[in-house]
Coordinates of C-alpha atoms in Angstrom, one line a residue:
X206 CA 23.9 -127.4 24.2
X207 CA 23.3 -124.5 26.8
X208 CA 20.4 -122.2 26.6
X209 CA 20.3 -119.4 28.7
X210 CA 17.3 -117.7 29.6
X211 CA 17.3 -114.1 31.0
X212 CA 14.6 -112.5 32.9
X213 CA 14.7 -108.8 32.8
X214 CA 14.2 -106.7 36.1
X215 CA 13.6 -109.3 37.9
X216 CA 11.7 -108.4 41.4
X217 CA 11.1 -110.3 44.1
X218 CA 8.5 -110.1 46.7
X219 CA 8.8 -110.4 50.3
X220 CA 5.8 -111.2 52.3
X221 CA 8.6 -110.9 55.4
X222 CA 7.9 -108.1 58.3
X223 CA 9.6 -105.1 58.5
X224 CA 11.6 -104.1 61.6
X225 CA 11.2 -100.8 63.1
X226 CA 13.1 -99.2 60.7
X227 CA 10.8 -100.6 57.7
X228 CA 13.6 -102.8 56.5
X229 CA 14.1 -106.3 56.3
X230 CA 16.5 -109.2 55.3
X231 CA 15.2 -110.8 52.0
X232 CA 15.0 -114.4 52.6
X233 CA 15.7 -115.5 48.4
X234 CA 19.0 -113.5 48.6
X235 CA 20.0 -112.8 51.6
X236 CA 20.0 -109.3 51.7
X237 CA 18.4 -106.8 53.8
X238 CA 16.9 -103.8 52.6
X239 CA 14.1 -101.0 53.3
X240 CA 11.1 -100.1 51.5
X241 CA 10.5 -96.8 53.0
X242 CA 10.4 -94.6 56.4
X243 CA 8.0 -95.6 59.1
X244 CA 5.6 -93.5 60.6
X245 CA 7.2 -90.7 62.6
X246 CA 5.1 -90.8 65.8
X247 CA 3.9 -87.9 67.4
X248 CA 4.3 -87.4 71.2
X249 CA 1.2 -86.8 73.5
X250 CA 1.7 -84.5 75.7
X251 CA -0.9 -83.4 78.8
X252 CA -0.4 -79.9 80.4
X253 CA -1.9 -78.7 83.0
X254 CA -3.9 -75.4 83.1
X255 CA -4.1 -73.5 86.1
X256 CA -6.9 -70.7 86.5
X257 CA -5.9 -67.1 86.9
X258 CA -5.9 -65.8 90.3
X259 CA -8.8 -63.1 89.6
X260 CA -11.1 -64.6 87.0
X261 CA -12.4 -62.0 84.4
X262 CA -16.1 -62.5 85.6
X263 CA -18.3 -60.9 87.6
X264 CA -18.6 -63.8 90.6
X265 CA -18.4 -60.9 93.8
X266 CA -19.2 -57.4 93.4
X267 CA -16.3 -55.1 94.1
X268 CA -16.4 -51.7 95.3
X269 CA -13.8 -49.3 96.2
X270 CA -14.0 -49.9 100.1
X271 CA -12.8 -53.8 99.2
X272 CA -9.6 -52.3 98.0
X273 CA -6.6 -51.4 100.4
X274 CA -4.3 -49.6 97.7
X275 CA -5.3 -47.8 94.2
X276 CA -3.1 -50.4 92.5
X277 CA -5.4 -53.1 93.5
X278 CA -8.4 -50.9 92.4
X279 CA -6.9 -50.4 89.0
X280 CA -5.1 -53.3 88.2
X281 CA -8.7 -54.7 88.8
X282 CA -10.7 -52.2 86.6
X283 CA -8.2 -52.6 84.0
X284 CA -8.4 -56.7 84.3
X285 CA -12.1 -56.3 83.8
X286 CA -11.9 -54.2 80.7
X287 CA -11.5 -50.4 81.8
X288 CA -13.9 -47.4 80.9
X289 CA -15.4 -49.6 78.3
X290 CA -16.4 -52.5 80.6
X291 CA -16.3 -51.3 83.9
X292 CA -18.4 -53.9 85.8
X293 CA -17.7 -52.9 89.1
X294 CA -18.5 -48.9 88.4
X295 CA -15.3 -48.3 90.1
X296 CA -14.7 -45.2 87.7
X297 CA -17.5 -43.2 88.5
X298 CA -16.9 -40.2 86.6
X299 CA -15.4 -42.2 83.4
X300 CA -11.7 -41.1 83.3
X301 CA -10.2 -44.0 83.0
X302 CA -8.8 -43.6 86.9
X303 CA -10.8 -46.2 89.3
X304 CA -10.7 -45.4 92.9
X305 CA -9.6 -42.0 92.8
X306 CA -10.3 -41.4 96.7
X307 CA -7.7 -44.0 97.1
X308 CA -4.6 -41.9 95.4

């Protein structure tokens, strides 16, 4: 006489560790399988930030006589905010043109 006992949906648990892919070989069956995808590791990077050649802060009181060209004076004037923020008073008549005597 032979008795057959069926066990539906038998799930074998494993206590083994997974490899880098999140997979392992099941000891009971010898089957290699995966449980889940491994987490994606974010790369850490560091970046060096260099300071601008001309800071947007008042560290020196520039006058028109400090510039050799109108372009240099105008660039500084615009860098600092132009007419709305003429921290060095390079545009005396507030027409948007710095150090007009250098033109």
